Coordinates of C-alpha atoms and ligand atoms in Angstrom, one line a residue:
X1 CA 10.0 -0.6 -6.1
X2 CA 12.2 -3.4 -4.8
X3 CA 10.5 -5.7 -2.4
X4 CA 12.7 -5.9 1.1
X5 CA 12.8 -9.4 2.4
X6 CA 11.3 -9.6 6.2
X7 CA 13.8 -10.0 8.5
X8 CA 14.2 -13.7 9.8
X9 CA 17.4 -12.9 12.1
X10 CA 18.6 -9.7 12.2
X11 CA 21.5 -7.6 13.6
X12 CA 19.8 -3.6 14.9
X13 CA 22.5 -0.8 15.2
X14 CA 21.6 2.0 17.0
X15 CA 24.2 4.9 16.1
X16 CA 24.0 7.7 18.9
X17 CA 23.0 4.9 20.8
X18 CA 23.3 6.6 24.7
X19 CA 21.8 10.1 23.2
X20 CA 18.0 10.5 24.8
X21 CA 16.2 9.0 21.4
X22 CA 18.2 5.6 21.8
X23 CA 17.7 5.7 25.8
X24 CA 14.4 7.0 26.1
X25 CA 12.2 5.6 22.5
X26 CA 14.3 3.5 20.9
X27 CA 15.3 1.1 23.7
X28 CA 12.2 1.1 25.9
X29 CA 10.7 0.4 21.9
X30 CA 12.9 -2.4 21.2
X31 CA 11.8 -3.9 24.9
X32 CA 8.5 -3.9 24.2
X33 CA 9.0 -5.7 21.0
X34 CA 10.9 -7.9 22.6
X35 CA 8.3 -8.7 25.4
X36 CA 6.0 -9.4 23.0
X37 CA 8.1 -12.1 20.8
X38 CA 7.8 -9.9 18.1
X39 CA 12.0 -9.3 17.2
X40 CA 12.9 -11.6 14.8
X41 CA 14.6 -15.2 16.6
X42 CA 18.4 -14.2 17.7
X43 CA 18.0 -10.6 16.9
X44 CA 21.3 -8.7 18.1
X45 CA 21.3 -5.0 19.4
X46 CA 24.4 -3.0 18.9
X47 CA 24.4 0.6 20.7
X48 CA 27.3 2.7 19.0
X49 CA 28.4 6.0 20.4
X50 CA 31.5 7.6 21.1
X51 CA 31.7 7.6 25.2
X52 CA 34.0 4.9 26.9
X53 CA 31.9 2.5 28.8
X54 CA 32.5 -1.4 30.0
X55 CA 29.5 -3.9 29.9
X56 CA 28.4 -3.1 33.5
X57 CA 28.3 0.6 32.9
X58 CA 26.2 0.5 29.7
X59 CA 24.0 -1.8 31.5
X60 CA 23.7 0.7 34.2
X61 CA 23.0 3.5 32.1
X62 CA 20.2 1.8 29.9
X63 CA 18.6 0.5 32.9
X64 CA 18.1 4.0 35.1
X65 CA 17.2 5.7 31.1
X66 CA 14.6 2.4 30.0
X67 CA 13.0 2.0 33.4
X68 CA 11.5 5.5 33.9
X69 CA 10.1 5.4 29.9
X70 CA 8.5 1.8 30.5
X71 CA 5.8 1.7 32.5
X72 CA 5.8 -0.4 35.9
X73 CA 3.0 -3.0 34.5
X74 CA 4.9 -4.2 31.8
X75 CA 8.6 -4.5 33.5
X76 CA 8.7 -8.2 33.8
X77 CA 11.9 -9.1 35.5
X78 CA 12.8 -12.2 33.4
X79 CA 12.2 -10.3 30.3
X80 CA 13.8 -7.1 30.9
X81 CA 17.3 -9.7 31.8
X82 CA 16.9 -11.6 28.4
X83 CA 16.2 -8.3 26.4
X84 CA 19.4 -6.5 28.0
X85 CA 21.1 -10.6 26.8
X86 CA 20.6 -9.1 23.0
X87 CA 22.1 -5.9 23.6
X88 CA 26.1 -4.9 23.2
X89 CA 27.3 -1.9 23.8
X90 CA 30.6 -0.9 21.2
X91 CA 32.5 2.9 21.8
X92 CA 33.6 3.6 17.9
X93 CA 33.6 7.3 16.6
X94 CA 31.2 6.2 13.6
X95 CA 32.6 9.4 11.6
X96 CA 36.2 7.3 11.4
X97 CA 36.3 4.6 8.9
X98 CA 38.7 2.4 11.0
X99 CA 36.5 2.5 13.8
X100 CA 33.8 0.9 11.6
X101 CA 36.0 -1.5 10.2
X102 CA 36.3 -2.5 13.5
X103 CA 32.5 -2.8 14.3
X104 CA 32.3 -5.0 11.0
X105 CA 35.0 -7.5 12.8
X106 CA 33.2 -7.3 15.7
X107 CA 29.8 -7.9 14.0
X108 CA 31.2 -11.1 12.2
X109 CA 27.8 -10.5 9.8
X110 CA 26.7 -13.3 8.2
X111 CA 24.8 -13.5 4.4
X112 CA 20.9 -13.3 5.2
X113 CA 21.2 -11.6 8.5
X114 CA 19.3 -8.1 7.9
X115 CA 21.4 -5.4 9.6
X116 CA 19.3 -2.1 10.2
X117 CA 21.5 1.2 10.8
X118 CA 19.7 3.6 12.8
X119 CA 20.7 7.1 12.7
X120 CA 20.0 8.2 16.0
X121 CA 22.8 11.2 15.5
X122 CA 22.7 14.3 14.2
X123 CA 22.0 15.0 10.6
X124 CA 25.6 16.2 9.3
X125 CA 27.2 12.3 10.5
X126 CA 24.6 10.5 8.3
X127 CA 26.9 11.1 5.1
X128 CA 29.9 10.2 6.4
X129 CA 28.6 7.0 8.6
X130 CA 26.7 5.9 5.8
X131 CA 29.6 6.0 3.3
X132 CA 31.8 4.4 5.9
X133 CA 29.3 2.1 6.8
X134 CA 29.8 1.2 2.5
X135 CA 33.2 1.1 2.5
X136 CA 33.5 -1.9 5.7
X137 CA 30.9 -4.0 3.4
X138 CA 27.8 -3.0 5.8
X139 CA 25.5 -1.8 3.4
X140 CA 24.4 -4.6 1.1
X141 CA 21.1 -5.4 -0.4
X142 CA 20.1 -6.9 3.5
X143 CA 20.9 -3.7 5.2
X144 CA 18.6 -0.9 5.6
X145 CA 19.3 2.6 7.2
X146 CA 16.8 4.6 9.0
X147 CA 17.3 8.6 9.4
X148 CA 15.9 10.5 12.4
X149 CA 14.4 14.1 11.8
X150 CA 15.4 16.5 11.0
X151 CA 16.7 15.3 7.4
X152 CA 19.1 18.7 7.1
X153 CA 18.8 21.7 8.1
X154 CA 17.2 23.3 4.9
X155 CA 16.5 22.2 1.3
X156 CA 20.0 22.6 0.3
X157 CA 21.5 20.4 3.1
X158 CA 18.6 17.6 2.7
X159 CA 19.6 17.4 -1.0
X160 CA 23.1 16.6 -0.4
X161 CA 22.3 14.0 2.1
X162 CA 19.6 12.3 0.2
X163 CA 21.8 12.5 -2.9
X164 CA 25.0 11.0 -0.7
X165 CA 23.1 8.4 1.1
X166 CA 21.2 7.8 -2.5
X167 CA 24.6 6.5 -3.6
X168 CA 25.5 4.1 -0.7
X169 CA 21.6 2.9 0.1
X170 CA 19.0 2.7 -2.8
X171 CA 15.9 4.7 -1.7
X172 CA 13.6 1.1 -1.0
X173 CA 16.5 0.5 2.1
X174 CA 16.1 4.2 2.9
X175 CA 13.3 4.8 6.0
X176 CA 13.3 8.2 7.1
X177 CA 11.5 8.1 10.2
X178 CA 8.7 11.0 10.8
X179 CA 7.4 9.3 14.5
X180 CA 3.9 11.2 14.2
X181 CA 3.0 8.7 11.7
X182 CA 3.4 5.8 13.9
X183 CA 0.7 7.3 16.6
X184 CA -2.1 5.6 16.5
X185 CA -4.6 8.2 16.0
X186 CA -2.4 9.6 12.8
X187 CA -3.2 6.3 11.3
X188 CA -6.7 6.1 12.4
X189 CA -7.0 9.2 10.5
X190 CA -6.6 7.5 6.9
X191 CA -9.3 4.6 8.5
X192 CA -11.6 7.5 9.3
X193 CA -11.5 9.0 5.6
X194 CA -11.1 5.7 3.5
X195 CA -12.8 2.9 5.1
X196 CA -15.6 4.8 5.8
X197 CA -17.8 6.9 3.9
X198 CA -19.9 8.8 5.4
X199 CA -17.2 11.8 5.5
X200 CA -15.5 11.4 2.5
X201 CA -18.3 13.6 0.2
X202 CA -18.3 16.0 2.1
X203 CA -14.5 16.1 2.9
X204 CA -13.2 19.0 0.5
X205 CA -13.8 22.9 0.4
X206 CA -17.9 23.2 -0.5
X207 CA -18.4 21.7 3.2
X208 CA -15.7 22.6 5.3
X209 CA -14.9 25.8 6.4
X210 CA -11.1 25.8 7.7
X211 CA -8.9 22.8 9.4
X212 CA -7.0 23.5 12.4
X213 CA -3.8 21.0 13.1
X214 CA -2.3 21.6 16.7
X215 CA 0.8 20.2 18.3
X216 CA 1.3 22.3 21.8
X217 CA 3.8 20.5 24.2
X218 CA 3.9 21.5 27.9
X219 CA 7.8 20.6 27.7
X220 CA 10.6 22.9 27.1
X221 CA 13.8 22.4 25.1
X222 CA 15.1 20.0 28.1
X223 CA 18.6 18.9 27.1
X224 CA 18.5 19.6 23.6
X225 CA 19.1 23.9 24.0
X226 CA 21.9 23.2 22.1
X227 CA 20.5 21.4 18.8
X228 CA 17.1 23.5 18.9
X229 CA 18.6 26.7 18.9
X230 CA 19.9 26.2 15.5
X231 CA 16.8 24.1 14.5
X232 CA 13.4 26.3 16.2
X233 CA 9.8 25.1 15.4
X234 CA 9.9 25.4 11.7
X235 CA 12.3 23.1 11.1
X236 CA 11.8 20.9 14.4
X237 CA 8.2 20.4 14.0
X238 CA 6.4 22.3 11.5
X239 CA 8.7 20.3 8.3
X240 CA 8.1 16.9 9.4
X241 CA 5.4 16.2 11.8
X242 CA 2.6 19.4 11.5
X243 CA 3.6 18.7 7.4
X244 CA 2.9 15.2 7.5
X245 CA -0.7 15.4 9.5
X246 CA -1.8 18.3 7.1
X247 CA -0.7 16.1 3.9
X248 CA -3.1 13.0 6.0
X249 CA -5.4 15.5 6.2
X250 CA -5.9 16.9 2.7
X251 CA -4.8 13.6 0.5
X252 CA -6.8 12.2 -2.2
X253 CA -7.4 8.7 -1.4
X254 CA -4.7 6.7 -2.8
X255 CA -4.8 3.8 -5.2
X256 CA -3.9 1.5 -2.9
X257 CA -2.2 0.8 0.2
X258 CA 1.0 0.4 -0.3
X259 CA 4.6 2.4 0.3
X260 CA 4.4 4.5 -3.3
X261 CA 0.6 4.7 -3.8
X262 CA 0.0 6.3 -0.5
X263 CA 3.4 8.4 -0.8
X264 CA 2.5 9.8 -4.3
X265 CA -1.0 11.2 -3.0
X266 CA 0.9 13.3 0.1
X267 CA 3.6 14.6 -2.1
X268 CA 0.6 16.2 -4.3
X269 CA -0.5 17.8 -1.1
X270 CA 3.0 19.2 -0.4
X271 CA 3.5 20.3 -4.2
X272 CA -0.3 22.1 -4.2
X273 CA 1.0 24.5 -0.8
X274 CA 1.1 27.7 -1.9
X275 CA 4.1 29.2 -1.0
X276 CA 4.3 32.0 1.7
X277 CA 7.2 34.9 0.6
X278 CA 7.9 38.1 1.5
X279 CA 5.2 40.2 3.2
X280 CA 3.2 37.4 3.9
X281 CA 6.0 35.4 5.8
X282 CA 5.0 38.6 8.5
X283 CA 1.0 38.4 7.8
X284 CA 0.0 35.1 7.6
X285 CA 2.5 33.8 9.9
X286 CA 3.2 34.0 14.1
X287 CA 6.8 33.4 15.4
X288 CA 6.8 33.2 18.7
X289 CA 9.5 32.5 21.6
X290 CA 8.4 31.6 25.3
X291 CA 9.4 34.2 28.4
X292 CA 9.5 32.7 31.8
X293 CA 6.3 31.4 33.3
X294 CA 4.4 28.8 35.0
X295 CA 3.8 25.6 33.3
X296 CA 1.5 22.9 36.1
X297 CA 2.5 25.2 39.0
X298 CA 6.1 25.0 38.7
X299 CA 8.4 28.1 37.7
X300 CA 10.3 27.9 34.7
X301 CA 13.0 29.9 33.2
X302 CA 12.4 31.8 29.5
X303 CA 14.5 30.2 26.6
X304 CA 16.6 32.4 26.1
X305 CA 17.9 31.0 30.1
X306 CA 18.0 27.0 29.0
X307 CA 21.3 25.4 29.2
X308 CA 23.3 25.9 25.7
X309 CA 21.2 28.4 24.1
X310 CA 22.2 32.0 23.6
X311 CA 20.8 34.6 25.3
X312 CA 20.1 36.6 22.6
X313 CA 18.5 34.0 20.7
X314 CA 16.3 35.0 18.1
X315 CA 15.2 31.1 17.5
X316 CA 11.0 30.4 17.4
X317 CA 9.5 28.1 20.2
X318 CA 6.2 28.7 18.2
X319 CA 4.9 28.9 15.1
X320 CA 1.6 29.6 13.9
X321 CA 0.6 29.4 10.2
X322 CA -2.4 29.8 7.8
X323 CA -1.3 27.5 4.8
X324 CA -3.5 27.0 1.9
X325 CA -3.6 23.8 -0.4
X326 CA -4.0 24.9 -4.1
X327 CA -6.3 22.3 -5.5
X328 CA -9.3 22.0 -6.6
X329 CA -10.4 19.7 -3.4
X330 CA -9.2 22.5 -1.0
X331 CA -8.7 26.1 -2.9
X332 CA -9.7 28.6 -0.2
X333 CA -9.5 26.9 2.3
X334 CA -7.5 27.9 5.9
X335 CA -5.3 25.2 7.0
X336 CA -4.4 26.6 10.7
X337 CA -1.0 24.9 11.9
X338 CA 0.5 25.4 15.7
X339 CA 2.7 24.2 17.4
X340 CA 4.4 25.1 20.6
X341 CA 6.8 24.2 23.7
X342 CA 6.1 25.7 26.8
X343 CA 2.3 26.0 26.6
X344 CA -0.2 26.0 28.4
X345 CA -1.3 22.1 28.1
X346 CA 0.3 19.1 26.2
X347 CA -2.0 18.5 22.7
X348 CA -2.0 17.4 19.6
X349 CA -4.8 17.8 17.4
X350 CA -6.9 18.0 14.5
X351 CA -9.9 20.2 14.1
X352 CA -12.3 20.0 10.8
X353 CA -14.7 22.7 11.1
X354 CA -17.7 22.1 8.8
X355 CA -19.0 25.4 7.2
X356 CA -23.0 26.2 8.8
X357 CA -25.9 24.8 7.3
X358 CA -26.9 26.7 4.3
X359 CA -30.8 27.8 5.8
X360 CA -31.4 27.9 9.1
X361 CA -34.8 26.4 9.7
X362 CA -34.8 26.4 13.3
X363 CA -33.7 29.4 14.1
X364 CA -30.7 28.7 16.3
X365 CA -28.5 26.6 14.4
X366 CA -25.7 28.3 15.9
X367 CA -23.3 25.6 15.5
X368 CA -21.8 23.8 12.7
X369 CA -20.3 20.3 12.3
X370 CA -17.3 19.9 13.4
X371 CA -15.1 16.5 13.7
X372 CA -12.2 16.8 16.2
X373 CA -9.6 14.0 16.1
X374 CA -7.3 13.7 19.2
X375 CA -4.0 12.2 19.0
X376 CA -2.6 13.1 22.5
X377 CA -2.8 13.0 25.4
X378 CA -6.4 11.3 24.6
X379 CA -7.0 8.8 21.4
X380 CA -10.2 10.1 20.4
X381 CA -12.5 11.7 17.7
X382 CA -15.5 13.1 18.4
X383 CA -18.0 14.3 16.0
X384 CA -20.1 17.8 17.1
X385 CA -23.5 17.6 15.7
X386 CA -27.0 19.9 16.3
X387 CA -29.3 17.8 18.5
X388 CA -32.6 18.8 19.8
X389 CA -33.3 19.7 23.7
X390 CA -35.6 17.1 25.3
X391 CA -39.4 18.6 25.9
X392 CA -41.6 21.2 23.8
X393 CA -40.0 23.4 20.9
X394 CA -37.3 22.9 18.6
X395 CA -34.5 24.5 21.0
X396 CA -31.2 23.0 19.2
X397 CA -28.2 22.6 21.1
X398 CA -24.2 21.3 19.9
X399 CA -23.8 17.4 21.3
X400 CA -21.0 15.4 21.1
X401 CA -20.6 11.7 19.6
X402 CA -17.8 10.1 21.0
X403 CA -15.6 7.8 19.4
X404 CA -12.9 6.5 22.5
X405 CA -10.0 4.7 20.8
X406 CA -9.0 3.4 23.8
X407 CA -12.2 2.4 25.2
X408 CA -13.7 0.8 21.8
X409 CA -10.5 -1.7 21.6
X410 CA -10.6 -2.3 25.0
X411 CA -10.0 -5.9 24.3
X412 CA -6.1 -4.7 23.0
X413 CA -3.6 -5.4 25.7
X414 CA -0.7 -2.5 26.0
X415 CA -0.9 0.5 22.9
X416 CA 1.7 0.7 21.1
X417 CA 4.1 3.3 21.2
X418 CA 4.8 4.8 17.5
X419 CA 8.7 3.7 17.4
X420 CA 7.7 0.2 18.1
X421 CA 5.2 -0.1 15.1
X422 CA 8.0 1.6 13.4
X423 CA 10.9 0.0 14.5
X424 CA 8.5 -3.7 13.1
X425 CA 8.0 -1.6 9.8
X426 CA 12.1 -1.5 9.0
X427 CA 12.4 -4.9 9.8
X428 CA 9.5 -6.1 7.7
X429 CA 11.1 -3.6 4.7
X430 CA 7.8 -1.6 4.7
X431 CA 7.9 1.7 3.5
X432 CA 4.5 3.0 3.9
X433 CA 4.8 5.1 6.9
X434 CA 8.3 6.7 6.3
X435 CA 8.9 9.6 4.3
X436 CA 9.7 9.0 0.5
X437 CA 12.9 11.5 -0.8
X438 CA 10.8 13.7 -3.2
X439 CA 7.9 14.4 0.1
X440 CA 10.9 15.8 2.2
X441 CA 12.7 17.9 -0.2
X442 CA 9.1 19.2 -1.1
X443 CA 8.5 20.0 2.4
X444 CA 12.1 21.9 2.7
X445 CA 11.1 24.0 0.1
X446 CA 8.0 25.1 1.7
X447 CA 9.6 25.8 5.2
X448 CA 12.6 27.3 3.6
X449 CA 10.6 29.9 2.2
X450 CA 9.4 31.3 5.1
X451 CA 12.4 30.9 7.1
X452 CA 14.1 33.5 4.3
X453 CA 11.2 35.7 4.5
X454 CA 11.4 35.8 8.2
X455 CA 15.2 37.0 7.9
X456 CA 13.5 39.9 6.0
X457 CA 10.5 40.6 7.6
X458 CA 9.8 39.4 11.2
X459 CA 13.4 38.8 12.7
X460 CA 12.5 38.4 16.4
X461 CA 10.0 36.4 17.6
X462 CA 7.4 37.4 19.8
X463 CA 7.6 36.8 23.5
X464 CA 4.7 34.4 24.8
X465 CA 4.6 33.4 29.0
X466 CA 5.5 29.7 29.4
X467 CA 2.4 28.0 30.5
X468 CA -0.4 30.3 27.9
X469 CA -1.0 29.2 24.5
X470 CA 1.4 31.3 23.0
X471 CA 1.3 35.1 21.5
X472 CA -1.9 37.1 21.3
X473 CA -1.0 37.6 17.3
X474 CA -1.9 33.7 17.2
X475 CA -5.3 34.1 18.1
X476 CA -5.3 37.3 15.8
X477 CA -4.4 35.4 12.5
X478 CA -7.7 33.6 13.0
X479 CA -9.9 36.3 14.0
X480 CA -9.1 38.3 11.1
X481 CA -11.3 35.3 9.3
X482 CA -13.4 34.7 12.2
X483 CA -12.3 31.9 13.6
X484 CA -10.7 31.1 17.1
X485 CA -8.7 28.0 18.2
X486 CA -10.5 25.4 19.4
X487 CA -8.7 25.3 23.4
X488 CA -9.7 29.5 23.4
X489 CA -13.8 27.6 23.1
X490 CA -13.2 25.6 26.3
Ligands
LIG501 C1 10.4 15.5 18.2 C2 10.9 16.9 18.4 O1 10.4 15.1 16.9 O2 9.0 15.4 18.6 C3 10.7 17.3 19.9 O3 12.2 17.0 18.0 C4 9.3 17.1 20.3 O4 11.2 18.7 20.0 C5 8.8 15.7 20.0 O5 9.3 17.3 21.7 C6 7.3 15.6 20.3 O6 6.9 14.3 20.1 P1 5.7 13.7 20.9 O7 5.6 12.3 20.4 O8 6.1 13.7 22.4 O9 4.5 14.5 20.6

């Protein structure tokens, strides 16, 4: 693979740039970076989108979006007026050529100046910006272009793009951007299993007993009713960022690591799913869609009310799934994935549940091993082992060892938010965290599956009360193995 040069100076264009990614991630991201003298020396910010709006007014509006997604400790005055120095604000409809001949004038883009285009848009303007973008002389070897989720809408669409952006932008300038694995905790994960090895041997299906991968958010579809209607879980959350923790999860340990060696083990992960048709798309599968409810004391309307969805909508707010990697590390083995808006609390974990002890000598072993890695809201894992009760007899009971994130790198100023560690990765041309061509289109065909068996077998979702965790047949699809989520324990 072709080595990127690391941006010296460097020109950032953020297409959809006053859309809720650019004002709410993106931005605050860049601001951090910024704060922190990380942005390469006379680094330029160019926020493209369609709406009229003078200097003053774009300054307006990225002030009132930034300052409520940047917390209060870390608005320095000075800085916040040198950081909004570097941005420009440029109204161009990035789907008309001429309008990004014009940006190129505008630009004035000198040799050796990276330029990074970030698709902050929806998926069906990546083709044509990116062939535009070609066309006014923007997409030579020093430019890179990063595509936001989702990459499509199913296999079909993601193969056109990555076939027409493959001909603009070769795939080492591509980054498509899956933010889950900028958290922290997502890359603690590969810490935890390969620079350590005291899990490792016993990481595969002879010692552990089924995985559990959780992403509940307490949100609902905000603003967006209009995009996730046509999108639902599947392809909003399960495709990309459940997908991308479960290939974490299950990977061999790569060779080394670096962009390919790390990519090639998760696509082997995504290859070894077996694939869920038909009858099973109904059995082994939960769609579910929330009804009004209460989510932290406050009222709030079913979907099917949000602004710019239909209400007749048949679109998934959740999705449970028992998936199963076919390999020799993980054959029989449950991987539980869940993910909903509207529920009860905001989470995202990972459960390993170790199988029981083989003989048990004491008598009330009644709990096995189990590791549980926190992303969000907490950065933690904690390990759940069998300790004995203090004073006479052998009276076992579950404790828990506590690794903090948080509280063991105390020492660490501000944590990073994933789009700035991100955002650092694109300008240093490093691949690693962004998802190759082949590990999306293999995903797609997963998802894609099920989506078709749904339109055969389980057309309407199943109603769940904003503010629970979702429909009873969730907790069912475990218990039919014997298993229960891990928030139904606490
Ligand atoms: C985005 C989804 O990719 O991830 C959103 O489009 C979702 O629907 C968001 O709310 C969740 O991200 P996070 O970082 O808040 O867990």
């Amino acid at each position: 693979m072709t080595r990127l040069t690391i941006a010296t100076t460097c020109d950032i264009l953020v297409f959809g740039g006053t859309g809720d990614l650019s004002l709410h991630k993106l931005l605050p991201a860049l601001y951090h970076l910024h704060n922190d003298e990380r942005l390469p020396a006379d680094t330029r910010i160019f926020c493209l989108a369609r709406r009229e709006l003078d200097d003053a007014a774009f300054e307006a509006l990225v002030e009132r979006h930034c300052h409520a997604h940047i917390a209060a400790a870390d608005l320095d005055t000075q800085a916040w007026r040198s950081f909004v120095s570097r941005l420009n604000y440029l109204s161009i409809d990035a789907s008309r050529s001429s309008d990004i001949d014009r940006l190129a004038k505008r630009l004035a883009h000198s040799e050796g100046r990276v330029m990074v285009h970030y698709l902050a848009t929806a998926p069906n303007l990546f083709v044509p910006i990116a062939r535009n973008l070609a066309q006014a002389g923007l997409a030579g070897p020093e430019s890179r272009i990063v595509l936001e989720k989702p990459l499509g809408h199913s296999l079909e669409s993601a193969l056109d793009i990555n076939a027409a952006i493959g001909e603009v932008f070769d795939e080492s300038r591509i980054f498509r951007i899956d933010h889950y694995l900028g958290k922290e905790t997502v890359q603690n994960l590969m810490a935890l299993r390969f620079a350590n090895l005291l899990y490792e041997p016993t990481w595969r299906a002879a010692f552990i007993d089924h995985v559990q991968i959780t992403v509940n958010e307490t949100l609902g579809v905000e603003t967006r009713g209009g995009y996730y209607d046509g999108s639902g879980a599947m392809r909003d959350m399960v495709q990309n960022h459940l997908l991308q923790l479960l290939c974490l999860v299950a990977m061999e340990p790569p060779v080394s690591y670096n962009a390919d060696a790390v990519r090639n083990e998760k696509l082997k992960v995504l290859e070894a799913l077996r694939p869920i048709t038909g009858q099973d798309t109904y059995d082994k599968t939960v769609r579910g869609q929330y009804a009004e409810g209460s989510v932290g004391g406050r009222d709030v309307p079913a979907y099917y009310f949000e602004e710019n969805v239909d209400n007749d909508s048949d679109t998934e707010t959740f999705v449970a799934i028992q998936a199963e990697v076919q390999n020799w590390r993980w054959a029989g083995v449950p991987f539980y994935l869940r993910t909903g808006k509207r529920m009860a609390k905001k989470t995202s974990e990972i459960v390993i549940q170790f199988k029981p002890v083989p003989h048990h000598l004491f008598g009330t072993e009644g709990h096995a091993n189990r590791l549980l890695i926190s992303i969000q809201p907490e950065e933690r894992i904690t390990a759940q082992m069998m300790a004995k009760r203090p004073g006479k007899g052998m009276s076992l009971e579950p404790v828990e060892f506590d690794l903090n994130l948080a509280n063991a790198f105390k020492q660490s100023k501000r944590r990073w938010d994933a789009y700035e560690r991100l955002l650092l990765d694109v300008i240093e041309g490093d691949s690693k965290l962004f998802m190759r061509r082949d590990e999306v289109e293999a995903a797609w065909r997963w998802v894609d599956t099920i989506i078709e068996g749904w339109g055969q077998h389980y057309k309407r979702p199943r109603p769940y009360s904003a503010g629970t965790n979702g429909p009873e047949q969730a907790n069912l699809l475990l218990q039919r193995n014997g298993h229960t989520w891990h928030d139904s324990e606490r």
